Coordinates of C-alpha atoms (C1' of nucleotides) in Angstrom, one line a residue:
Chain A
X19 CA 12.6 4.7 1.8
X20 CA 12.0 3.4 -1.7
X21 CA 13.4 -0.7 -1.7
X22 CA 14.1 -0.9 -4.9
X23 CA 17.9 -0.5 -5.5
X24 CA 18.8 0.9 -9.1
X25 CA 21.9 -0.4 -9.6
X26 CA 23.0 1.2 -12.3
X27 CA 23.8 2.7 -15.3
X28 CA 22.3 6.2 -16.1
X29 CA 23.7 9.3 -16.3
X30 CA 25.8 10.9 -13.7
X31 CA 23.9 13.0 -11.7
X32 CA 23.4 16.4 -12.8
X33 CA 21.8 19.8 -11.1
X34 CA 22.4 21.9 -14.2
X35 CA 20.3 21.6 -16.4
X36 CA 17.0 24.0 -18.4
X37 CA 14.6 23.5 -15.9
X38 CA 11.3 25.4 -17.3
X39 CA 9.2 22.9 -18.9
X40 CA 9.9 20.9 -15.2
X41 CA 7.2 22.1 -13.0
X42 CA 7.0 18.3 -11.0
X43 CA 9.0 18.1 -8.1
X44 CA 9.5 15.0 -6.5
X45 CA 10.9 15.3 -3.3
X46 CA 12.4 12.0 -1.2
X47 CA 13.3 12.1 2.6
X48 CA 17.4 9.7 2.6
X49 CA 16.7 7.1 5.5
X50 CA 14.1 8.8 6.5
X51 CA 13.2 6.7 10.2
X52 CA 16.9 6.4 10.9
X53 CA 18.0 9.9 10.0
X54 CA 15.1 11.2 12.9
X55 CA 16.7 8.7 15.0
X56 CA 19.6 10.2 14.6
X57 CA 18.7 13.0 15.9
X58 CA 18.4 12.3 19.0
X59 CA 21.8 9.9 18.8
X60 CA 24.6 12.2 17.7
X61 CA 26.7 10.1 18.4
X62 CA 25.8 7.4 16.3
X63 CA 26.4 9.0 13.2
X64 CA 28.9 7.8 10.9
X65 CA 28.0 4.3 11.5
X66 CA 25.4 1.1 10.4
X67 CA 22.2 1.6 12.4
X68 CA 18.5 -0.3 10.9
X69 CA 15.4 0.7 12.2
X70 CA 13.3 -2.5 12.8
X71 CA 11.9 -4.5 15.6
X72 CA 14.5 -6.3 17.2
X73 CA 12.6 -9.0 18.4
X74 CA 10.1 -11.8 16.3
X75 CA 9.7 -11.5 12.7
X76 CA 10.3 -8.7 11.8
X77 CA 11.8 -6.3 8.7
X78 CA 14.5 -3.5 8.7
X79 CA 12.2 -0.1 7.8
X80 CA 14.5 1.9 8.0
X81 CA 18.8 1.9 7.3
X82 CA 21.7 4.5 7.5
X83 CA 23.4 4.7 4.1
X84 CA 26.7 3.2 6.3
X85 CA 24.4 0.1 7.0
X86 CA 23.4 -0.1 3.2
X87 CA 26.9 -0.6 2.2
X88 CA 26.9 -3.7 3.7
X89 CA 23.4 -5.1 1.8
X90 CA 20.9 -3.7 3.8
X91 CA 18.1 -2.4 2.5
X92 CA 14.3 -1.7 3.5
X93 CA 11.9 -5.0 3.6
X94 CA 14.6 -7.5 4.2
X95 CA 14.1 -9.5 7.7
X96 CA 16.1 -8.7 10.7
X97 CA 17.8 -11.6 10.3
X98 CA 19.5 -11.3 7.5
X99 CA 20.5 -8.2 7.6
X100 CA 21.6 -8.5 11.2
X101 CA 23.9 -11.4 9.8
X102 CA 25.1 -8.9 7.2
X103 CA 25.9 -6.2 9.3
X104 CA 25.7 -7.6 12.9
X105 CA 28.1 -4.2 14.4
X106 CA 24.8 -2.3 13.1
X107 CA 23.0 -0.3 16.1
X108 CA 19.2 -1.2 15.8
X109 CA 16.6 0.8 17.1
X110 CA 12.9 -0.1 17.4
X111 CA 10.8 2.6 15.4
X112 CA 9.1 4.7 16.6
X113 CA 5.9 6.3 14.1
X114 CA 4.4 8.8 16.5
X115 CA 8.1 10.6 15.8
X116 CA 8.5 9.9 12.0
X117 CA 4.7 11.3 12.1
X118 CA 6.0 14.5 13.7
X119 CA 8.5 15.3 11.4
X120 CA 6.7 14.7 8.3
X121 CA 3.3 16.8 9.6
X122 CA 5.8 19.7 9.7
X123 CA 8.5 18.8 6.4
X124 CA 4.6 18.6 4.4
X125 CA 4.2 22.0 5.8
X126 CA 6.9 23.2 4.5
X127 CA 5.7 22.0 0.8
X128 CA 2.0 23.2 1.7
X129 CA 3.4 27.0 2.3
X130 CA 4.8 26.7 -1.7
X131 CA 2.0 24.9 -3.4
X132 CA -1.2 23.5 -2.9
X133 CA -0.4 20.7 -5.2
X134 CA 1.0 18.4 -3.2
X135 CA 0.7 14.7 -3.9
X136 CA 2.2 12.8 -0.6
X137 CA 3.0 9.2 -1.0
X138 CA 4.1 8.3 1.8
X139 CA 5.3 9.4 4.9
X140 CA 8.9 10.5 3.8
X141 CA 8.1 11.6 -0.4
X142 CA 5.5 13.9 -2.2
X143 CA 5.3 15.5 -5.6
X144 CA 4.6 18.9 -5.8
X145 CA 3.3 20.7 -8.5
X146 CA 5.6 24.5 -8.6
X147 CA 3.7 25.9 -12.3
X148 CA 2.3 28.3 -9.6
X149 CA 4.9 29.8 -7.9
X150 CA 7.2 30.6 -9.9
X151 CA 6.7 34.3 -10.0
X152 CA 6.2 34.4 -6.3
X153 CA 9.4 32.0 -5.6
X154 CA 11.7 32.1 -8.5
X155 CA 12.9 28.5 -11.0
X156 CA 11.4 25.0 -10.3
X157 CA 15.5 23.8 -9.8
X158 CA 15.7 27.4 -7.1
X159 CA 12.1 25.6 -5.1
X160 CA 13.7 22.8 -4.9
X161 CA 16.9 23.6 -3.7
X162 CA 14.9 26.3 -1.1
X163 CA 12.8 23.1 0.3
X164 CA 16.4 21.1 0.6
X165 CA 17.8 23.8 2.8
X166 CA 14.8 24.2 4.8
X167 CA 14.3 20.6 5.5
X168 CA 17.4 20.9 6.8
X169 CA 17.4 23.8 8.7
X170 CA 13.9 23.3 10.7
X171 CA 14.9 19.9 10.9
X172 CA 18.2 19.1 10.7
X173 CA 17.5 16.3 7.7
X174 CA 18.5 15.9 4.8
X175 CA 16.5 15.1 1.7
X176 CA 16.8 14.6 -2.8
X177 CA 14.7 15.9 -5.1
X178 CA 14.2 15.0 -8.5
X179 CA 12.5 17.7 -10.9
X180 CA 11.1 17.0 -14.5
X181 CA 8.3 17.9 -16.8
X182 CA 6.0 14.7 -14.9
X183 CA 5.7 12.7 -11.4
X184 CA 7.4 9.4 -13.1
X185 CA 10.7 11.0 -14.5
X186 CA 10.7 13.2 -11.3
X187 CA 10.7 10.3 -8.7
X188 CA 13.6 8.7 -10.9
X189 CA 15.6 11.5 -11.1
X190 CA 15.3 11.3 -6.8
X191 CA 16.6 7.9 -6.5
X192 CA 19.3 8.7 -8.9
X193 CA 20.4 11.4 -6.8
X194 CA 20.1 10.2 -3.3
X195 CA 21.5 10.7 -0.7
X196 CA 21.3 14.5 -0.2
X197 CA 21.6 15.8 -4.1
X198 CA 19.3 17.5 -6.9
X199 CA 18.6 16.4 -10.1
X200 CA 16.7 18.4 -13.8
X201 CA 15.7 16.0 -16.4
X202 CA 14.8 18.5 -19.2
X203 CA 12.6 17.0 -21.1
X204 CA 14.4 17.4 -24.2
X205 CA 16.7 15.2 -22.6
X206 CA 13.8 12.0 -20.9
X207 CA 15.1 10.1 -23.5
X208 CA 19.1 9.5 -22.7
X209 CA 17.8 9.7 -19.0
X210 CA 15.8 7.1 -19.3
X211 CA 17.2 3.8 -22.0
X212 CA 20.3 3.2 -19.9
X213 CA 18.3 2.2 -16.7
X214 CA 17.7 -1.3 -15.7
X215 CA 13.9 -1.7 -16.6
X216 CA 13.9 -3.1 -12.6
X217 CA 13.7 1.0 -12.2
X218 CA 9.5 1.3 -13.9
X219 CA 7.5 1.8 -11.6
X220 CA 5.4 -1.1 -11.4
X221 CA 8.1 -3.8 -12.7
X222 CA 8.6 -5.7 -9.1
X223 CA 10.0 -9.3 -9.1
X224 CA 7.7 -11.0 -11.3
X225 CA 7.6 -8.5 -14.2
X226 CA 11.7 -8.0 -14.7
X227 CA 12.1 -11.8 -14.9
X228 CA 9.3 -11.2 -17.4
X229 CA 11.0 -8.9 -18.9
X230 CA 14.3 -10.5 -19.0
X231 CA 12.9 -14.1 -20.2
X232 CA 12.0 -12.0 -23.3
X233 CA 16.1 -10.3 -23.5
X234 CA 14.6 -6.9 -22.1
X235 CA 17.3 -5.7 -20.0
X236 CA 16.7 -2.2 -20.4
X237 CA 14.4 0.4 -20.5
X238 CA 15.7 1.5 -23.9
X239 CA 15.3 -2.7 -24.9
X240 CA 11.5 -2.4 -23.7
X241 CA 10.7 1.0 -25.6
X242 CA 11.7 -0.6 -28.8
X243 CA 9.5 -3.6 -28.2
X244 CA 5.9 -3.5 -30.2
X245 CA 3.1 -2.6 -26.9
X246 CA 1.1 -5.8 -28.7
X247 CA 3.9 -7.8 -27.9
X248 CA 4.1 -6.6 -24.0
X249 CA 0.2 -6.3 -24.2
X250 CA 0.1 -10.1 -24.8
X251 CA 3.1 -11.1 -22.0
X252 CA 1.8 -8.8 -19.3
X253 CA -1.4 -7.9 -19.4
X254 CA -3.2 -4.9 -21.8
X255 CA -3.2 -2.6 -18.7
X256 CA 0.1 -3.0 -17.0
X257 CA 1.7 -3.9 -21.3
X258 CA 0.3 -0.3 -22.2
X259 CA 1.6 1.3 -19.6
X260 CA 4.7 0.1 -19.4
X261 CA 5.1 1.2 -23.6
X262 CA 4.0 4.3 -22.8
X263 CA 6.7 5.0 -19.6
X264 CA 9.4 3.6 -21.4
X265 CA 9.2 6.3 -23.9
X266 CA 8.7 9.0 -20.5
X267 CA 5.5 9.3 -21.1
X268 CA 3.3 10.1 -18.0
X269 CA 0.5 12.9 -18.0
X270 CA -1.2 12.0 -14.3
X271 CA -1.7 15.1 -12.7
X272 CA -0.5 16.0 -9.0
X273 CA -3.3 15.6 -7.7
X274 CA -3.8 17.0 -3.6
X275 CA -6.5 15.0 -2.5
X276 CA -6.9 11.2 -3.1
X277 CA -9.7 9.3 -1.3
X278 CA -9.1 6.7 0.7
X279 CA -10.1 3.3 -1.1
X280 CA -10.0 0.9 1.7
X281 CA -9.0 0.7 5.9
X282 CA -7.7 -2.0 7.0
X283 CA -5.8 -3.6 9.7
X284 CA -3.3 -6.9 10.3
X285 CA -0.9 -8.6 12.1
X286 CA 1.3 -11.4 11.7
X287 CA 1.8 -13.4 15.5
X288 CA 4.8 -13.6 16.9
X289 CA 4.4 -17.9 17.3
X290 CA 1.8 -19.3 14.3
X291 CA -1.9 -20.0 16.1
X292 CA -4.0 -22.6 15.3
X293 CA -6.6 -21.4 17.9
X294 CA -9.6 -21.0 16.3
X295 CA -10.1 -18.5 19.4
X296 CA -7.6 -16.4 20.0
X297 CA -8.2 -16.1 15.6
X298 CA -11.3 -14.3 16.5
X299 CA -10.2 -12.6 19.4
X300 CA -7.3 -11.3 16.8
X301 CA -10.2 -10.7 14.5
X302 CA -12.3 -8.8 16.8
X303 CA -9.3 -6.7 17.8
X304 CA -8.8 -6.0 14.2
X305 CA -12.0 -4.8 13.6
X306 CA -12.5 -2.6 16.4
X307 CA -9.3 -0.4 15.4
X308 CA -10.8 -0.8 11.3
X309 CA -14.4 0.9 12.4
X310 CA -12.7 3.4 14.9
X311 CA -10.1 4.6 11.8
X312 CA -13.4 4.7 9.8
X313 CA -15.1 7.2 11.9
X314 CA -12.4 9.5 12.1
X315 CA -12.5 9.9 8.9
X316 CA -15.4 9.9 8.5
X317 CA -16.2 7.2 6.5
X318 CA -18.4 3.7 5.9
X319 CA -17.9 0.9 3.9
X320 CA -19.6 -1.9 2.5
X321 CA -16.9 -4.7 1.8
X322 CA -15.3 -6.8 4.4
X323 CA -12.8 -8.9 3.5
X324 CA -10.6 -10.9 6.1
X325 CA -6.9 -11.9 5.2
X326 CA -5.4 -15.3 6.3
X327 CA -1.6 -16.1 6.0
X328 CA -0.5 -19.6 6.5
X329 CA 2.7 -20.7 8.5
X330 CA 3.7 -21.5 5.0
X331 CA 3.0 -17.5 3.7
X332 CA 0.3 -19.1 1.3
X333 CA -2.0 -15.9 1.2
X334 CA -6.2 -15.9 0.4
X335 CA -8.4 -13.2 1.6
X336 CA -12.5 -13.9 1.3
X337 CA -14.6 -11.1 0.9
X338 CA -18.1 -10.5 1.3
X339 CA -20.4 -7.2 0.5
X340 CA -22.8 -6.0 2.9
X341 CA -26.4 -4.9 2.6
X342 CA -25.6 -1.3 4.1
X343 CA -22.2 0.2 4.5
X344 CA -21.2 0.5 8.2
X345 CA -18.4 1.7 10.3
X346 CA -19.6 -0.3 13.6
X347 CA -17.3 -2.9 14.3
X348 CA -19.6 -5.0 16.1
X349 CA -20.6 -5.9 12.4
X350 CA -17.4 -5.8 10.5
X351 CA -16.6 -8.9 13.4
X352 CA -19.5 -10.7 12.8
X353 CA -19.0 -10.5 9.5
X354 CA -15.3 -11.6 9.4
X355 CA -16.0 -15.0 11.8
X356 CA -18.1 -15.5 8.9
X357 CA -15.2 -14.8 6.5
X358 CA -13.2 -17.2 8.8
X359 CA -15.2 -20.3 9.3
X360 CA -16.3 -19.9 5.8
X361 CA -12.8 -20.5 4.9
X362 CA -12.2 -24.0 6.2
X363 CA -9.0 -22.6 8.0
X364 CA -10.2 -23.6 11.8
X365 CA -7.5 -25.4 12.5
X366 CA -4.6 -24.5 10.1
X367 CA -1.9 -22.9 11.7
X368 CA -2.2 -19.0 10.9
X369 CA 1.1 -16.3 10.7
X370 CA -1.3 -13.6 10.4
X371 CA -4.8 -12.8 10.1
X372 CA -5.8 -9.4 8.8
X373 CA -9.9 -7.4 8.0
X374 CA -10.3 -4.9 5.3
X375 CA -13.4 -2.2 4.7
X376 CA -13.4 -1.4 1.1
X377 CA -16.2 0.5 -1.1
X378 CA -15.6 3.7 1.1
X379 CA -17.8 6.1 1.3
X380 CA -18.5 9.4 3.4
X381 CA -20.5 8.9 6.4
X382 CA -22.7 11.4 6.0
X383 CA -23.4 10.8 2.1
X384 CA -25.1 6.8 3.1
X385 CA -28.6 6.8 3.8
X386 CA -28.4 4.2 6.4
X387 CA -31.5 2.3 6.3
X388 CA -32.5 0.4 9.6
X389 CA -32.9 -3.3 8.7
X390 CA -36.0 -5.2 10.3
X391 CA -36.0 -5.1 13.8
X392 CA -32.8 -3.4 14.1
X393 CA -32.7 -0.9 17.3
X394 CA -32.4 2.7 16.8
X395 CA -29.8 2.6 19.5
X396 CA -27.5 -0.2 19.2
X397 CA -23.8 -0.7 18.6
X398 CA -23.2 2.4 16.4
X399 CA -23.9 4.5 19.5
X400 CA -21.6 2.2 21.9
X401 CA -19.1 2.6 20.2
X402 CA -18.7 6.9 19.4
X403 CA -19.6 6.9 23.6
X404 CA -16.2 4.8 23.2
X405 CA -14.5 6.5 20.7
X406 CA -15.2 9.5 23.3
X407 CA -13.5 7.7 26.3
X408 CA -10.9 6.6 24.2
X409 CA -10.1 10.2 23.2
X410 CA -10.0 11.1 26.6
X411 CA -8.4 8.6 29.0
X412 CA -6.5 7.0 26.0
X413 CA -6.0 3.4 23.8
X414 CA -6.7 1.2 26.5
X415 CA -9.6 3.2 27.9
X416 CA -12.9 0.9 27.2
X417 CA -12.2 -2.6 25.1
X418 CA -14.5 -5.7 24.5
X419 CA -15.2 -7.8 27.2
X420 CA -13.3 -10.9 26.1
X421 CA -10.5 -8.8 24.4
X422 CA -10.3 -7.6 28.9
X423 CA -10.1 -11.6 29.0
X424 CA -7.0 -11.7 26.9
X425 CA -5.3 -9.7 27.9
X426 CA -5.8 -10.9 31.8
X427 CA -4.4 -14.3 30.5
X428 CA -1.9 -12.5 29.0
X429 CA -0.6 -10.9 31.9
X430 CA -1.1 -14.9 34.0
X431 CA 1.3 -16.5 31.3
Chain B
dT16 C1' 17.6 -15.1 3.4
dC17 C1' 12.5 -16.2 4.6
dT18 C1' 9.3 -12.3 5.0
dG19 C1' 5.9 -5.9 8.6
dG20 C1' 1.9 -3.7 7.9
dG21 C1' -0.4 0.1 5.0
dG22 C1' -2.4 0.3 0.2
dT23 C1' -3.9 0.2 -4.6
dC24 C1' -4.1 -1.8 -8.8
dC25 C1' -5.1 -5.6 -12.1
dT26 C1' -6.7 -9.7 -13.7
dT27 C1' -9.2 -13.9 -13.6
dT28 C1' -13.3 -15.9 -13.1
dC29 C1' -18.2 -16.4 -11.9
dA30 C1' -22.8 -15.0 -11.4
dC31 C1' -26.7 -12.6 -13.0
dC32 C1' -29.9 -9.7 -15.8
dC33 C1' -31.2 -8.8 -20.8
Chain C
dT20 C1' -37.2 -23.6 -25.1
dC21 C1' -33.0 -24.0 -25.8
dT22 C1' -28.8 -21.0 -26.1
dG23 C1' -25.5 -17.4 -26.3
dG24 C1' -22.8 -13.2 -26.1
dG25 C1' -21.8 -8.6 -23.9
dG26 C1' -22.9 -5.9 -19.8
dT27 C1' -21.7 -5.9 -14.8
dG28 C1' -20.5 -6.7 -10.3
dA29 C1' -18.4 -9.5 -6.3
dA30 C1' -15.0 -12.2 -5.3
dA31 C1' -9.9 -13.8 -5.2
dG32 C1' -5.6 -13.9 -6.5
dG33 C1' -1.5 -12.0 -6.7
dA34 C1' 2.2 -8.0 -8.3
dC35 C1' 3.6 -3.8 -6.1
dC36 C1' 4.1 0.7 -3.7
dC37 C1' 6.8 2.6 0.3

DNA sequence: TCTGGGGTCCTTTCACCC
DNA sequence: TCTGGGGTGAAAGGACCC
């Protein structure tokens, strides 16, 4: 589901090469959401298919290679995709289905090594150094994964095999779809330097523009520029990072458990909204969702952050750090409302609002102090009771009164 | 062409403390 | 008393990823 397009000038994909210095695998499912949909709609095989919301202000989530051949790609506005490829079948996304296949695929990975680092529902890094004696060389393990994913789920994936995460990821992209590419350490520079700078992880549209202004178009160009120049132009961290990547230096290990740093939800309205009551109702709905997710994950958080996007797409965020961490929707909502009011956008047309909690830590590590006058049993217990009701009776079992009111309004409208 | 929703990380600015 | 600077944490914005 990568959204970068390497229009490129890299070497032709190979599957050979010495894989002894290549313990890192990057497995990337091909056109994942679209491939899962085709399992239920086999008559659409070989045709352009786009997964994305057919109405409203959506973007393309996934597209088959037949649609990509007509210029459609992920993150493209649906309206544009429809114009480019009017004959495409459009399928609204079913995230539950993709999550189920994703879980199964990750299970295949975990049977090979505990060192699995998922990056998204459709891709992961694996460190297979410890599995060699049991399962063979990295390239053999990669071939086995591809065969098993195809056999069990009927979908293809591509695998990059290399000595580092960064090269493995580029390799999987280069051999898509349904391929495998081994890049031995000795071949890294030759593999890397002809690629456009935009192929590098961390080089998006803006950074690419900055680099092109400096006359830097390929990774090889980048490698020849002094680090100090890159740091002056792009900042200390980014400049240093790219200079290392340009020579294939990437020491980051495969990390199986990366803790969550924030949890948030946001929503784009079907039409822009300037009614503060509607905004506040949305803030409540989002606060409820965020708090429920935090309780489910066993997290509390200290910083409440609100995101507001105006009709012209300009975006502001406001945040406040609380004295004590919380997982209580009513506390998050109260803070979100204060931040919204302080932002002074109460009569401005907004297209999106979001609520996010940062500074997460495990709920059981937080010794919560009751503030003066706070009741010992209150919102937290009420919301935990709501969690239990939702688990038993479904997501609409319990709602705050103002959201019920909002729903009735929608039904009447 | 008109831009979703979930995130992470970096940079800059500012307040505050010592 | 005034000024300065380093360190730190919070806030805001933005680039980037899938």
